[in-house]
Coordinates of C-alpha atoms in Angstrom, one line a residue:
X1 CA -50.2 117.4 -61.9
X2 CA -53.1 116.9 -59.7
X3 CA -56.4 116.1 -59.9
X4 CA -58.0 119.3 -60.4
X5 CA -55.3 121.0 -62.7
X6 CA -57.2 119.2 -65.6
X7 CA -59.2 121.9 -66.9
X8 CA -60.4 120.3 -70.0
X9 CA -63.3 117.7 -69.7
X10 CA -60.1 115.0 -70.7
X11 CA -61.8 111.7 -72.3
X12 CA -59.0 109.4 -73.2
X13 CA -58.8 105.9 -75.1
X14 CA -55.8 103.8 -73.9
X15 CA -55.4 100.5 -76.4
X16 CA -54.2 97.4 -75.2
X17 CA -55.4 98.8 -71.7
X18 CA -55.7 94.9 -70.1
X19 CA -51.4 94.3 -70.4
X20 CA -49.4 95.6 -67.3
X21 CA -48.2 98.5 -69.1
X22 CA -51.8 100.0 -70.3
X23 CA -53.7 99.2 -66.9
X24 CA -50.8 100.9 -65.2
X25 CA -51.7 103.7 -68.2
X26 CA -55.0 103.9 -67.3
X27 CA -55.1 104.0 -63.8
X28 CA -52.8 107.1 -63.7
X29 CA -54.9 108.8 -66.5
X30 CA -58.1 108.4 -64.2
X31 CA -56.5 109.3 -61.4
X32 CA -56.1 113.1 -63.4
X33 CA -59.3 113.2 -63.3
X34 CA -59.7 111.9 -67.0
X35 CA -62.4 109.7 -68.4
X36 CA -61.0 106.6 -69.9
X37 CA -62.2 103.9 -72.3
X38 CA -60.3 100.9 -71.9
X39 CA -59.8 99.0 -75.0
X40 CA -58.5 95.5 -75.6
X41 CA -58.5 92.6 -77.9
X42 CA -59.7 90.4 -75.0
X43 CA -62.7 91.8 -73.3
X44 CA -61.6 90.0 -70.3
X45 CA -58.7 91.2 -69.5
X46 CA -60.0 95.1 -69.6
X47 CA -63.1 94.7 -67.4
X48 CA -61.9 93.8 -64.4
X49 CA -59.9 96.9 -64.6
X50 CA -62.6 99.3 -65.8
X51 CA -64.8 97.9 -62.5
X52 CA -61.5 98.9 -60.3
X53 CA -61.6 101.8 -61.5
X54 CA -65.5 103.1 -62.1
X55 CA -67.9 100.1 -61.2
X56 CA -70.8 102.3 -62.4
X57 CA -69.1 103.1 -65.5
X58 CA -69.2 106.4 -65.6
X59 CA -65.5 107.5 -65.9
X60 CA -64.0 104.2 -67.3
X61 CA -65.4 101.9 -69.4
X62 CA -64.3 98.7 -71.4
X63 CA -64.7 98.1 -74.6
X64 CA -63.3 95.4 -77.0
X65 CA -61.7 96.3 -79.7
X66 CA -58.6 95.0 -82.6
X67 CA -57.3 98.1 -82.8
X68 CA -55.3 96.9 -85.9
X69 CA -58.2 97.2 -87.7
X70 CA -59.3 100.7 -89.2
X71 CA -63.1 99.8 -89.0
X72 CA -63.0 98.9 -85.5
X73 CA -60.8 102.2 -84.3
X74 CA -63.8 104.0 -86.3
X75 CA -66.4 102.2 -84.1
X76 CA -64.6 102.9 -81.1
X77 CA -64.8 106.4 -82.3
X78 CA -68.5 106.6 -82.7
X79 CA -69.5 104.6 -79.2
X80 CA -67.3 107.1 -77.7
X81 CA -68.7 110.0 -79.3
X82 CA -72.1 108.4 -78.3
X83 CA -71.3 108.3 -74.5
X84 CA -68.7 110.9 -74.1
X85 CA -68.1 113.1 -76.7
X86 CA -64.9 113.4 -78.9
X87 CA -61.4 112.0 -77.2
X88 CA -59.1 114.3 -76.4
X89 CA -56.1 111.5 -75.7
X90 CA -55.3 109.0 -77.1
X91 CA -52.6 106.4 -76.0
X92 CA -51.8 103.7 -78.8
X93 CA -50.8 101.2 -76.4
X94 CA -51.9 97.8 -78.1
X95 CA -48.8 95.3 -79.2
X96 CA -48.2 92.0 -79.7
X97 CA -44.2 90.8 -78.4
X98 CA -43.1 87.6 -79.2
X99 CA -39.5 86.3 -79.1
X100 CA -38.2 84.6 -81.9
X101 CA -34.9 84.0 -83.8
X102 CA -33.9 87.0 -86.3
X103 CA -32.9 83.4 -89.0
X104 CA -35.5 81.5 -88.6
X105 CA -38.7 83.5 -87.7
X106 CA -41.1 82.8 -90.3
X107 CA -42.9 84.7 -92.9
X108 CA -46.2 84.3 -90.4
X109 CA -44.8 85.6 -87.5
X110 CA -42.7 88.3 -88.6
X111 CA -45.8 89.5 -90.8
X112 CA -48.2 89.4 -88.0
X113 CA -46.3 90.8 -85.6
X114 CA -45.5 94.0 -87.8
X115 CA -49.1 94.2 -88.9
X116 CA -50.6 94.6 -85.6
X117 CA -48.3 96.8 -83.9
X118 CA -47.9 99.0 -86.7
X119 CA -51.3 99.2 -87.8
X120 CA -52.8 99.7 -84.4
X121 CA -50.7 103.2 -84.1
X122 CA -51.3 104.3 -88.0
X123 CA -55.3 103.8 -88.1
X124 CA -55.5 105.1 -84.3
X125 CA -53.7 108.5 -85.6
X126 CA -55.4 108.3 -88.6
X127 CA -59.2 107.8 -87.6
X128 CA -59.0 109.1 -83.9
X129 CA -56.4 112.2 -84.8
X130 CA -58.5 113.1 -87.6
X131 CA -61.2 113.8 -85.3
X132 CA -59.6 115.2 -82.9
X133 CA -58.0 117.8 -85.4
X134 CA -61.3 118.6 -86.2
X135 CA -62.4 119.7 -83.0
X136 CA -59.0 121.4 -83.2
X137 CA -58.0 119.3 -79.9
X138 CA -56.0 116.5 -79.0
X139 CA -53.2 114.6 -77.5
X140 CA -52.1 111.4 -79.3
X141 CA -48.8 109.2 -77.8
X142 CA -48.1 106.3 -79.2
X143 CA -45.7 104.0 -77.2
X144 CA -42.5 102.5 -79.1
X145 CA -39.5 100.8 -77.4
X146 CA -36.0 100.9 -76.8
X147 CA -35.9 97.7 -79.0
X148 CA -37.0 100.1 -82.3
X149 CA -34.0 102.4 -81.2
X150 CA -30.8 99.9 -80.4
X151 CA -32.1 97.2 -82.6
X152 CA -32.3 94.4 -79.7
X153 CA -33.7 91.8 -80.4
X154 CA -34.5 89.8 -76.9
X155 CA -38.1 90.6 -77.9
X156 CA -37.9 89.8 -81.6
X157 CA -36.8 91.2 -84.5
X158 CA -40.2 91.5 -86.0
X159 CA -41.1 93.4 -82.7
X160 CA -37.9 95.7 -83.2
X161 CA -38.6 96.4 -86.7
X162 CA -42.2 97.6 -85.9
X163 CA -41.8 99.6 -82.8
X164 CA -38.6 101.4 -85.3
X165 CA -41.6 102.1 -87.6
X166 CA -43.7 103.8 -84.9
X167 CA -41.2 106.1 -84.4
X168 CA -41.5 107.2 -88.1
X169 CA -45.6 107.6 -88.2
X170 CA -45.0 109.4 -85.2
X171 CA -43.3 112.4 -87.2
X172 CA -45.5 112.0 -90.0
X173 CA -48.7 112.6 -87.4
X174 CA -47.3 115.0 -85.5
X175 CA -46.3 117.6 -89.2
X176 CA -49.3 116.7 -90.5
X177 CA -51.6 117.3 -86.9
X178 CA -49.1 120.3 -85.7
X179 CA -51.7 123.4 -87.0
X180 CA -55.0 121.9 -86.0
X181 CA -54.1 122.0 -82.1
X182 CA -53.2 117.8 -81.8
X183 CA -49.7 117.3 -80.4
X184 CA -48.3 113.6 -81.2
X185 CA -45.7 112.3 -79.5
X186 CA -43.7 108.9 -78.6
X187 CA -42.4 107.1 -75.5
X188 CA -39.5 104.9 -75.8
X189 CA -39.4 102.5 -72.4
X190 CA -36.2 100.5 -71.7
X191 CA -37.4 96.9 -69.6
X192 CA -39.9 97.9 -66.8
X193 CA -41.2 96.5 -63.7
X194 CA -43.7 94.5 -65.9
X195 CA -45.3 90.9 -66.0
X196 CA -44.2 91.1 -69.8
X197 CA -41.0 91.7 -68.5
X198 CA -40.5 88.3 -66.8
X199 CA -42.5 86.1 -68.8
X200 CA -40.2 87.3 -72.0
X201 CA -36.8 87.2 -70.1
X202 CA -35.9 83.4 -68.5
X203 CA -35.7 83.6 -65.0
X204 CA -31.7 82.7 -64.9
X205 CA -31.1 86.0 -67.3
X206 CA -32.9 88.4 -65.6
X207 CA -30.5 89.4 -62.7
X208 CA -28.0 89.9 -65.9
X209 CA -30.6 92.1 -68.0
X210 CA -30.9 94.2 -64.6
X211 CA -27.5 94.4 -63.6
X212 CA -26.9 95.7 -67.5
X213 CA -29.1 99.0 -67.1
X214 CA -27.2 101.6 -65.7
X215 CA -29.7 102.9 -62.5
X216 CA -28.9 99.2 -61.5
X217 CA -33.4 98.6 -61.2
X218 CA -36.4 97.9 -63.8
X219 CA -38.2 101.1 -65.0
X220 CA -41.8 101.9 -62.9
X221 CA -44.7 101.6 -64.7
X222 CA -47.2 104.9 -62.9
X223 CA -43.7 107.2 -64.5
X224 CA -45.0 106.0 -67.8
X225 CA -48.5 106.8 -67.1
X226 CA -47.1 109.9 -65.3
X227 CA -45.3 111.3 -68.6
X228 CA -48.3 110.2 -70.6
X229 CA -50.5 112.6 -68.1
X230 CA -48.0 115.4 -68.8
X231 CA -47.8 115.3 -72.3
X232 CA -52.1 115.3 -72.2
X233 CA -51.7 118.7 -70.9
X234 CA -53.4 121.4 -72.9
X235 CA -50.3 123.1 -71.5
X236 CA -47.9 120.3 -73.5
X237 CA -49.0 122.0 -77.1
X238 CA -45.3 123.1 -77.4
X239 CA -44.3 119.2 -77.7
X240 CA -44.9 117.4 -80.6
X241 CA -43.1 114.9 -83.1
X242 CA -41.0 114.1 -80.0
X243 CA -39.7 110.9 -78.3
X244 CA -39.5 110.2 -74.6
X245 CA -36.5 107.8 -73.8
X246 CA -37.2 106.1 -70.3
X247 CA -34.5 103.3 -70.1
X248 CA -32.4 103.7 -67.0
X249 CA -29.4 105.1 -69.1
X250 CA -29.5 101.6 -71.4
X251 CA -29.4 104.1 -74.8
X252 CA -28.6 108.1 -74.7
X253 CA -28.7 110.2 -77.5

């Protein structure tokens, strides 16, 4: 889609914006020609990017924000309200992975883990869909993982079991959202050409983990933020409750 094919004023929120994965994201989106506020638990990894992209702040803009927390998704709301007006994308984004052993993660971890990543997507539909179904707009896509789909467990069990549940609040959005013109949807990545990607798999495994995925390479992180773009079409309004698979061939359905 190029740039001047987005015929909405498009103002999108992309959490978790400073990993690989969400400045990737973002880049695309404000390459459409999109308004984006970068948010991120650590400020410092989302303002460099924000200056790469807008240094006057116009179009893209950095904001902190725990988007696990419902009050702070509702701040985020009103400050972009303030500046921009009402989002009309949002990508949940924000995760935490961690590997760990499925018999002796503990109690901490495996909570934590589930906490964040699932509350980050439920209060971002929640607080940010509700708006937008009251402007009677919006695109919401929430990013899951092959790990929620084949239960693998290379990136944790409690990060399996979470990004399973995403799937779920997914559906549940996109019935409840379907009539008030917001579309939610889900993209399911395999391993991609991320920093995530070689800091969680040890250097003397990763030639096996490629070799193991069918196309024989590591997914590209601008598709992601290309499939995003699509699906924050106003033309995408036939799509929702869906889920993406972009994993090389690792898991068909």
């Amino acid at each position: 889609m190029a740039r001047d094919e987005v015929t909405r004023d498009q103002i999108a929120i992309v959490t978790g914006a400073g990993g690989g994965m969400g400045r990737s994201i973002s880049r695309v989106l404000h390459a459409q020609g999109m308004k984006v506020l970068l948010t991120d638990i650590n400020e410092e990894g989302i303002q460099d990017i924000a200056e790469e992209l807008c240094p006057q702040g116009k179009t893209a803009w950095a904001l902190q924000q725990d988007a696990s927390q419902k009050s702070e998704a509702e701040e985020v709301l009103a400050l972009c309200r303030e500046r921009w007006g009402t989002p009309t994308v949002l990508v949940n984004n924000a995760a935490v992975t961690q590997t760990a052993d499925p018999l002796t993660i503990s109690q901490e971890d495996f909570d934590r883990v589930v906490r964040i990543n699932t509350d980050s997507v439920f209060f971002g539909c929640q607080v940010i869909g509700q708006a937008m179904a009251e402007s009677g707009y919006g695109r919401i896509v929430n990013m899951g993982s092959l790990a929620g789909l084949n239960g693998g467990t290379a990136t944790g069990v409690h990060y399996a079991a979470s990004k399973g549940a995403i799937g779920t609040i997914t559906k549940i959005f996109a019935k409840q959202y379907a009539a008030h013109g917001v579309t939610v949807n889900q993209i399911v990545p395999g391993p991609h050409d991320l920093p995530i990607v070689y800091k969680t798999v040890p250097e003397d495994k990763l030639e096996g983990v490629i070799s193991s995925i069918p196309v024989g390479r590591l997914g590209s992180p601008d598709f992601i933020g290309q499939t995003i773009a699509l699906l924050a079409s106003e033309d995408a309004y036939f799509v929702t409750g869906a889920s993406w698979d972009i994993n090389g061939g690792l898991y068909v359905r």
